[in-house]
CSV table of C-alpha atoms (C1' of nucleotides) in Angstrom, one decimal:
chain,number,residue,atom,x,y,z
A,743,MET,CA,28.2,29.4,-9.9
A,744,GLU,CA,29.7,32.8,-8.7
A,745,GLN,CA,26.3,33.8,-7.5
A,746,GLU,CA,26.0,30.5,-5.5
A,747,VAL,CA,29.5,30.8,-4.0
A,748,GLN,CA,28.7,34.2,-2.8
A,749,ALA,CA,25.3,33.2,-1.5
A,750,PHE,CA,26.9,30.4,0.4
A,751,GLN,CA,29.6,32.6,1.9
A,752,GLU,CA,26.9,35.1,2.9
A,753,PHE,CA,24.9,32.4,4.5
A,754,LEU,CA,27.8,31.2,6.5
A,755,ARG,CA,28.6,34.7,7.7
A,756,ARG,CA,25.0,35.3,8.7
A,757,ARG,CA,25.2,32.2,10.8
A,758,GLY,CA,28.5,32.8,12.3
A,759,LEU,CA,29.9,29.8,10.6
A,760,LYS,CA,33.4,29.5,9.2
A,761,LEU,CA,34.4,29.5,5.6
A,762,THR,CA,36.8,26.6,5.6
A,763,THR,CA,38.8,25.1,2.9
A,764,GLN,CA,36.7,21.9,2.8
A,765,ARG,CA,33.4,23.9,2.6
A,766,ASN,CA,34.8,25.9,-0.2
A,767,ILE,CA,36.0,22.8,-2.2
A,768,ILE,CA,32.8,21.0,-1.7
A,769,ALA,CA,30.6,23.9,-2.6
A,770,LYS,CA,32.5,24.7,-5.8
A,771,ARG,CA,32.4,21.1,-6.8
A,772,ILE,CA,28.7,21.0,-6.4
A,773,PHE,CA,28.1,24.3,-8.2
A,774,ARG,CA,29.8,22.8,-11.2
A,775,THR,CA,27.4,19.9,-11.4
A,776,THR,CA,24.4,19.6,-13.6
A,777,GLY,CA,21.6,17.3,-12.8
A,778,HIS,CA,21.3,15.1,-9.7
A,779,PHE,CA,23.9,13.7,-7.5
A,780,SER,CA,24.2,11.8,-4.3
A,781,ALA,CA,26.5,12.4,-1.3
A,782,GLU,CA,28.6,9.4,-2.4
A,783,ASP,CA,29.0,10.9,-5.9
A,784,ILE,CA,30.7,13.9,-4.2
A,785,VAL,CA,32.8,11.8,-1.9
A,786,ASP,CA,33.9,9.6,-4.7
A,787,SER,CA,34.8,12.4,-7.0
A,788,PHE,CA,37.2,13.7,-4.4
A,789,ARG,CA,38.6,10.2,-3.7
A,790,ARG,CA,39.3,9.8,-7.4
A,791,GLU,CA,41.3,12.9,-7.4
A,792,ARG,CA,43.2,11.8,-4.3
A,793,LYS,CA,42.1,14.7,-2.3
A,794,PRO,CA,39.7,12.8,-0.1
A,795,ILE,CA,37.4,14.8,2.1
A,796,SER,CA,35.7,12.9,4.8
A,797,LYS,CA,32.2,11.6,4.3
A,798,SER,CA,31.0,13.4,7.4
A,799,THR,CA,32.1,16.7,6.2
A,800,VAL,CA,30.5,16.2,2.8
A,801,TYR,CA,27.2,15.3,4.5
A,802,ARG,CA,27.4,18.2,6.9
A,803,THR,CA,28.2,20.6,4.1
A,804,LEU,CA,25.3,19.2,2.0
A,805,ASP,CA,23.0,19.9,4.9
A,806,LEU,CA,24.2,23.5,5.1
A,807,LEU,CA,23.7,24.0,1.4
A,808,VAL,CA,20.1,22.7,1.7
A,809,GLU,CA,19.5,25.1,4.6
A,810,ALA,CA,21.0,27.9,2.5
A,811,ASP,CA,18.5,27.1,-0.2
A,812,LEU,CA,21.2,26.4,-2.7
A,813,LEU,CA,20.3,22.7,-2.9
A,814,ASP,CA,17.1,20.8,-3.1
A,815,THR,CA,16.9,17.1,-2.0
A,816,ILE,CA,14.9,14.7,-4.0
A,817,ASP,CA,14.0,11.2,-2.8
A,818,PHE,CA,13.5,8.8,-5.7
A,819,ASP,CA,12.9,6.0,-3.3
A,820,GLN,CA,16.2,4.4,-4.2
A,821,GLY,CA,17.4,4.1,-0.6
A,822,TYR,CA,19.6,7.2,-0.7
A,823,ARG,CA,19.1,10.9,-1.1
A,824,LEU,CA,19.8,12.9,-4.3
A,825,TYR,CA,20.5,16.6,-4.5
A,826,GLU,CA,20.2,19.2,-7.2
A,827,ARG,CA,21.2,22.9,-7.3
A,828,CYS,CA,18.2,25.1,-7.1
A,829,LEU,CA,19.4,28.7,-7.0
A,830,GLY,CA,17.5,30.7,-9.5
A,831,ARG,CA,15.7,27.6,-10.8
A,832,SER,CA,12.0,27.5,-10.8
A,833,HIS,CA,10.0,24.6,-9.3
A,834,HIS,CA,9.6,21.5,-11.4
A,835,ASP,CA,8.6,17.9,-11.0
A,836,HIS,CA,10.1,14.7,-12.4
A,837,LEU,CA,9.6,11.9,-14.9
A,838,ILE,CA,11.9,9.0,-13.8
A,839,CYS,CA,12.8,6.2,-16.0
A,840,VAL,CA,12.8,3.0,-14.0
A,841,ASP,CA,15.1,1.3,-16.5
A,842,CYS,CA,18.0,3.6,-17.2
A,843,ARG,CA,17.3,5.8,-14.2
A,844,CYS,CA,17.4,9.0,-16.2
A,845,VAL,CA,15.3,11.9,-15.0
A,846,ILE,CA,13.3,14.4,-17.1
A,847,GLU,CA,12.0,17.5,-15.5
A,848,PHE,CA,8.6,18.9,-16.2
A,849,LEU,CA,6.4,21.7,-15.1
A,850,ASP,CA,2.7,22.0,-15.9
A,851,GLU,CA,1.0,25.1,-14.7
A,852,GLU,CA,-2.5,23.6,-14.9
A,853,ILE,CA,-1.4,20.9,-12.6
A,854,GLU,CA,0.1,23.4,-10.2
A,855,GLN,CA,-3.1,25.3,-10.1
A,856,LEU,CA,-5.3,22.3,-9.7
A,857,GLN,CA,-3.1,21.3,-6.7
A,858,GLU,CA,-3.9,24.6,-5.1
A,859,GLN,CA,-7.5,23.8,-5.5
A,860,VAL,CA,-7.0,20.4,-3.9
A,861,GLY,CA,-5.5,22.1,-1.0
A,862,ASP,CA,-8.3,24.5,-0.6
A,863,GLU,CA,-11.0,21.8,-0.9
A,864,HIS,CA,-9.3,20.0,2.0
A,865,LYS,CA,-8.6,23.2,4.0
A,866,PHE,CA,-5.0,22.2,3.7
A,867,ARG,CA,-2.2,24.8,3.8
A,868,ILE,CA,0.2,23.6,1.2
A,869,LEU,CA,3.9,24.1,1.8
A,870,TRP,CA,5.5,22.1,-0.9
A,871,HIS,CA,4.9,19.1,-3.0
A,872,THR,CA,6.6,16.3,-5.0
A,873,HIS,CA,5.2,14.8,-8.1
A,874,LYS,CA,7.1,11.9,-9.5
A,875,ILE,CA,6.0,10.0,-12.6
A,876,TYR,CA,7.7,6.7,-13.0
A,877,GLY,CA,7.9,4.8,-16.3
A,878,LEU,CA,10.1,4.2,-19.3
A,879,CYS,CA,11.8,7.0,-21.3
A,880,GLU,CA,11.6,7.0,-25.0
A,881,GLY,CA,14.7,5.0,-25.5
A,882,CYS,CA,14.0,2.4,-22.8
A,883,ALA,CA,10.4,2.0,-24.0
A,884,LYS,CA,11.8,1.2,-27.5
A,885,LYS,CA,14.3,-1.3,-26.2
A,886,ALA,CA,11.6,-3.0,-24.1
A,887,ASP,CA,9.3,-3.3,-27.1
A,888,GLU,CA,12.0,-4.8,-29.3
A,889,SER,CA,13.1,-7.4,-26.9
A,890,ALA,CA,9.5,-8.3,-26.3
A,891,THR,CA,8.9,-8.8,-30.0
A,892,ARG,CA,12.2,-10.7,-30.5
A,893,ARG,CA,11.2,-13.1,-27.8
A,894,VAL,CA,8.0,-14.3,-29.5
A,895,PRO,CA,9.6,-16.2,-32.5
A,896,GLY,CA,12.2,-17.8,-30.2
A,897,ARG,CA,9.6,-19.1,-27.8
A,898,ARG,CA,11.8,-18.5,-24.7
A,899,SER,CA,10.7,-17.1,-21.4
B,1142,MET,CA,-11.1,-8.8,4.4
B,1143,GLU,CA,-12.4,-12.2,3.3
B,1144,GLN,CA,-11.7,-11.4,-0.3
B,1145,GLU,CA,-8.2,-10.3,0.5
B,1146,VAL,CA,-7.6,-13.6,2.6
B,1147,GLN,CA,-8.7,-15.6,-0.4
B,1148,ALA,CA,-6.7,-13.6,-2.9
B,1149,PHE,CA,-3.6,-14.1,-0.8
B,1150,GLN,CA,-4.1,-17.8,-0.5
B,1151,GLU,CA,-4.7,-18.0,-4.2
B,1152,PHE,CA,-1.6,-16.1,-4.8
B,1153,LEU,CA,0.5,-18.4,-2.7
B,1154,ARG,CA,-1.0,-21.4,-4.3
B,1155,ARG,CA,-0.2,-20.0,-7.8
B,1156,ARG,CA,3.4,-19.5,-6.7
B,1157,GLY,CA,3.8,-22.9,-5.1
B,1158,LEU,CA,4.3,-21.2,-1.7
B,1159,LYS,CA,3.1,-22.5,1.5
B,1160,LEU,CA,0.2,-21.2,3.6
B,1161,THR,CA,1.9,-21.1,7.0
B,1162,THR,CA,0.5,-20.1,10.4
B,1163,GLN,CA,2.6,-16.9,10.4
B,1164,ARG,CA,1.6,-15.8,7.0
B,1165,ASN,CA,-2.0,-16.3,7.9
B,1166,ILE,CA,-1.7,-14.4,11.2
B,1167,ILE,CA,0.2,-11.5,9.6
B,1168,ALA,CA,-2.2,-11.3,6.6
B,1169,LYS,CA,-5.3,-11.2,8.8
B,1170,ARG,CA,-3.8,-8.6,11.1
B,1171,ILE,CA,-3.1,-6.4,8.1
B,1172,PHE,CA,-6.5,-6.9,6.5
B,1173,ARG,CA,-8.0,-5.5,9.6
B,1174,THR,CA,-6.1,-2.2,9.5
B,1175,THR,CA,-7.2,1.0,8.1
B,1176,GLY,CA,-4.8,3.7,6.9
B,1177,HIS,CA,-1.1,3.5,6.8
B,1178,PHE,CA,1.3,1.3,8.8
B,1179,SER,CA,4.9,0.4,8.9
B,1180,ALA,CA,6.5,-3.0,9.2
B,1181,GLU,CA,7.4,-2.1,12.9
B,1182,ASP,CA,3.8,-1.3,13.6
B,1183,ILE,CA,2.9,-4.9,12.7
B,1184,VAL,CA,5.9,-6.4,14.6
B,1185,ASP,CA,4.9,-4.3,17.7
B,1186,SER,CA,1.3,-5.2,17.6
B,1187,PHE,CA,2.3,-8.9,17.9
B,1188,ARG,CA,4.9,-8.2,20.5
B,1189,ARG,CA,2.3,-6.5,22.7
B,1190,GLU,CA,0.0,-9.5,22.5
B,1191,ARG,CA,3.0,-11.7,23.4
B,1192,LYS,CA,2.7,-13.7,20.2
B,1193,PRO,CA,5.9,-12.3,18.7
B,1194,ILE,CA,6.5,-13.1,15.1
B,1195,SER,CA,10.0,-12.4,13.9
B,1196,LYS,CA,10.8,-9.2,12.1
B,1197,SER,CA,12.1,-11.0,9.1
B,1198,THR,CA,9.0,-13.0,8.6
B,1199,VAL,CA,6.9,-9.8,8.8
B,1200,TYR,CA,9.1,-8.1,6.2
B,1201,ARG,CA,9.0,-11.2,4.0
B,1202,THR,CA,5.3,-11.4,4.2
B,1203,LEU,CA,4.8,-7.8,3.5
B,1204,ASP,CA,6.9,-8.3,0.3
B,1205,LEU,CA,4.6,-11.1,-0.7
B,1206,LEU,CA,1.5,-9.0,-0.1
B,1207,VAL,CA,2.9,-6.2,-2.2
B,1208,GLU,CA,3.6,-8.7,-5.0
B,1209,ALA,CA,0.2,-10.1,-4.7
B,1210,ASP,CA,-1.2,-6.5,-5.3
B,1211,LEU,CA,-2.9,-6.5,-1.9
B,1212,LEU,CA,-0.7,-3.8,-0.5
B,1213,ASP,CA,0.8,-0.6,-1.8
B,1214,THR,CA,4.0,0.9,-0.4
B,1215,ILE,CA,4.2,4.6,0.1
B,1216,ASP,CA,7.4,6.4,0.9
B,1217,PHE,CA,6.8,9.6,2.8
B,1218,ASP,CA,10.5,10.3,3.1
B,1219,GLN,CA,10.5,9.6,6.8
B,1220,GLY,CA,13.2,7.0,6.7
B,1221,TYR,CA,10.9,4.0,6.7
B,1222,ARG,CA,8.4,2.5,4.4
B,1223,LEU,CA,4.6,2.6,4.9
B,1224,TYR,CA,2.0,0.3,3.6
B,1225,GLU,CA,-1.6,0.5,2.8
B,1226,ARG,CA,-4.2,-2.0,1.6
B,1227,CYS,CA,-5.1,-1.6,-1.9
B,1228,LEU,CA,-7.5,-4.4,-3.0
B,1229,GLY,CA,-10.5,-2.8,-4.7
B,1230,ARG,CA,-9.2,0.7,-3.8
B,1231,SER,CA,-8.8,3.1,-6.6
B,1232,HIS,CA,-5.6,5.1,-7.2
B,1233,HIS,CA,-5.3,8.2,-5.0
B,1234,ASP,CA,-2.6,10.6,-3.9
B,1235,HIS,CA,-1.7,12.2,-0.6
B,1236,LEU,CA,-1.8,15.4,1.4
B,1237,ILE,CA,0.6,15.0,4.3
B,1238,CYS,CA,0.5,17.2,7.3
B,1239,VAL,CA,4.1,17.9,8.3
B,1240,ASP,CA,3.0,18.7,11.8
B,1241,CYS,CA,0.7,15.9,13.0
B,1242,ARG,CA,1.7,13.6,10.3
B,1243,CYS,CA,-1.8,12.8,9.3
B,1244,VAL,CA,-2.6,11.9,5.8
B,1245,ILE,CA,-5.5,12.9,3.6
B,1246,GLU,CA,-6.2,11.1,0.4
B,1247,PHE,CA,-7.2,12.9,-2.7
B,1248,LEU,CA,-7.9,12.2,-6.4
B,1249,ASP,CA,-8.3,14.7,-9.1
B,1250,GLU,CA,-9.2,13.4,-12.5
B,1251,GLU,CA,-8.1,16.6,-14.2
B,1252,ILE,CA,-4.6,16.2,-12.7
B,1253,GLU,CA,-4.5,12.5,-13.7
B,1254,GLN,CA,-5.3,13.4,-17.3
B,1255,LEU,CA,-2.8,16.2,-17.4
B,1256,GLN,CA,-0.2,13.8,-16.3
B,1257,GLU,CA,-0.9,11.6,-19.2
B,1258,GLN,CA,-0.4,14.6,-21.4
B,1259,VAL,CA,2.9,15.3,-19.8
B,1260,GLY,CA,4.0,11.8,-20.4
B,1261,ASP,CA,3.0,12.0,-24.1
B,1262,GLU,CA,4.8,15.3,-24.6
B,1263,HIS,CA,8.0,13.7,-23.4
B,1264,LYS,CA,7.4,10.4,-25.2
B,1265,PHE,CA,7.5,8.8,-21.7
B,1266,ARG,CA,5.6,5.7,-21.1
B,1267,ILE,CA,4.1,6.2,-17.7
B,1268,LEU,CA,3.9,3.1,-15.3
B,1269,TRP,CA,2.8,4.8,-12.1
B,1270,HIS,CA,3.2,8.0,-10.2
B,1271,THR,CA,3.3,9.5,-6.7
B,1272,HIS,CA,2.0,12.9,-6.0
B,1273,LYS,CA,2.5,14.1,-2.4
B,1274,ILE,CA,1.5,17.5,-1.2
B,1275,TYR,CA,3.1,18.5,2.1
B,1276,GLY,CA,1.7,21.2,4.4
B,1277,LEU,CA,-0.5,21.7,7.4
B,1278,CYS,CA,-3.9,20.2,7.9
B,1279,GLU,CA,-6.7,22.4,9.0
B,1280,GLY,CA,-6.2,21.8,12.7
B,1281,CYS,CA,-2.4,22.2,12.6
B,1282,ALA,CA,-2.6,25.4,10.5
B,1283,LYS,CA,-5.0,26.8,13.1
B,1284,LYS,CA,-2.7,25.9,15.9
B,1285,ALA,CA,0.2,27.4,14.1
B,1286,ASP,CA,-1.6,30.7,13.5
B,1287,GLU,CA,-2.7,30.9,17.1
B,1288,SER,CA,0.7,30.4,18.6
B,1289,ALA,CA,2.2,32.9,16.1
B,1290,THR,CA,-0.3,35.5,17.2
B,1291,ARG,CA,0.2,34.8,20.8
B,1292,ARG,CA,3.9,35.4,20.4
B,1293,VAL,CA,3.5,38.9,19.1
B,1294,PRO,CA,2.4,40.7,22.3
B,1295,GLY,CA,5.0,38.9,24.5
B,1296,ARG,CA,7.8,39.9,22.1
B,1297,ARG,CA,9.6,36.5,22.4
B,1298,SER,CA,11.3,34.7,19.6
C,1401,DT,C1',10.5,-36.9,2.4
C,1402,DT,C1',11.4,-32.7,0.5
C,1403,DC,C1',11.4,-28.2,0.0
C,1404,DC,C1',9.8,-24.1,1.8
C,1405,DG,C1',9.6,-21.0,6.0
C,1406,DT,C1',11.0,-19.4,10.3
C,1407,DG,C1',13.7,-17.2,13.7
C,1408,DC,C1',17.8,-15.6,15.1
C,1409,DA,C1',21.8,-13.1,14.8
C,1410,DA,C1',24.7,-10.9,11.9
C,1411,DA,C1',25.2,-8.0,7.6
C,1412,DT,C1',24.0,-4.1,4.9
C,1413,DG,C1',24.2,0.7,3.5
C,1414,DA,C1',23.1,5.4,3.9
C,1415,DT,C1',23.4,8.7,7.1
C,1416,DT,C1',24.6,10.5,11.9
C,1417,DT,C1',27.2,11.3,16.0
C,1418,DG,C1',31.0,11.5,19.7
C,1419,DC,C1',35.3,12.9,20.4
C,1420,DA,C1',40.1,14.6,20.2
C,1421,DG,C1',43.1,17.2,17.8
C,1422,DG,C1',43.2,21.4,14.1
C,1423,DA,C1',42.0,25.6,12.0
C,1424,DC,C1',39.5,30.1,11.4
C,1425,DT,C1',38.5,35.0,13.3
D,1349,DA,C1',42.0,32.5,22.8
D,1350,DG,C1',38.0,30.7,21.9
D,1351,DT,C1',35.0,28.8,18.8
D,1352,DC,C1',33.9,26.3,15.1
D,1353,DC,C1',35.6,22.2,12.1
D,1354,DT,C1',37.3,18.0,10.6
D,1355,DG,C1',38.3,13.2,10.2
D,1356,DC,C1',37.8,9.0,12.1
D,1357,DA,C1',35.5,5.3,14.1
D,1358,DA,C1',31.6,3.9,16.1
D,1359,DA,C1',26.5,4.3,16.4
D,1360,DT,C1',22.0,4.4,14.2
D,1361,DC,C1',18.1,2.4,12.1
D,1362,DA,C1',15.2,0.2,8.7
D,1363,DT,C1',15.7,-3.5,6.0
D,1364,DT,C1',18.0,-7.8,4.2
D,1365,DT,C1',20.4,-12.1,4.4
D,1366,DG,C1',22.8,-16.6,5.9
D,1367,DC,C1',22.0,-20.5,8.2
D,1368,DA,C1',20.3,-24.4,11.0
D,1369,DC,C1',16.2,-26.1,12.5
D,1370,DG,C1',11.1,-27.0,12.1
D,1371,DG,C1',6.9,-27.5,9.4
D,1372,DA,C1',3.5,-27.9,5.4
D,1373,DA,C1',2.5,-30.8,1.3
DNA sequence: TTCCGTGCAAATGATTTGCAGGACT
DNA sequence: AGTCCTGCAAATCATTTGCACGGAA
């Protein structure tokens, strides 16, 4: 968190941008989160505390944080963007539960290497990648199995 | 194409849906495409030929074709959805050029297997996945290098 | 005849933008 | 003082939906 706050301030300075109250509040709020969040999550969290900060400002600040390499965006094809902190975090990909929407991170070095190979084979200069595996997490898979079984005796669609 | 037309008609019949002129026209147009296309591409192609079909109908028909397993949707995080025919096509993933926006398909059996392993390790029941590698295709990488070199003697940003 | 489909216009919902008044440096 | 910012409302833009009319079965 401290490191991120400083990195952000440094970034603003380098760009000749101002360190305003709102930017500070938003950045600190974000640097306290774990996991993934949407722009609306941030806006809501301020609304709940009755110190509303305008949507636009939140969006604009998120953009800055992404440019500063302090946030990554992830698109889970849900119609809106999610963000996650990335300073000092290594690259990883995602397992996404289509039922409870939870997200598990994974990293497989072998896959990472094979990707490089794929790039080479196609003379493609890789810049970044996203690898998303959709399915059911342990809990949701269990639930699904149970309700499937339960339905059999009852003969109901 | 013939196969797909029949599969679609069969799908409609099974669902008690009607085989209308518009659905037929749209389906046939799509079954002639190669590569990726957006809903707007389809709408435009009809507009150009002065047999406009309403946007809504196109969207609704695309949904049906996806449900019929005749189309896949792919989200390249461009703010709109792309589709591709998938009947009889095996699964594959994508290399996406961020410059010219061209798309190269790839399939790596080793990666596919390793994914299964990742799922197992996390007790995750995989349903499907997307694996997108972004970067520069051969041509665009070359162009990028050239203009980078050219800039050096001239000393211009 | 009876739904199902279509086209249109309007709604949606996340994100972006224009603008006028405020706030950093 | 001179920019850079903020908040608001309005604009975007792809996609969806409500509704009245028209068409397949």
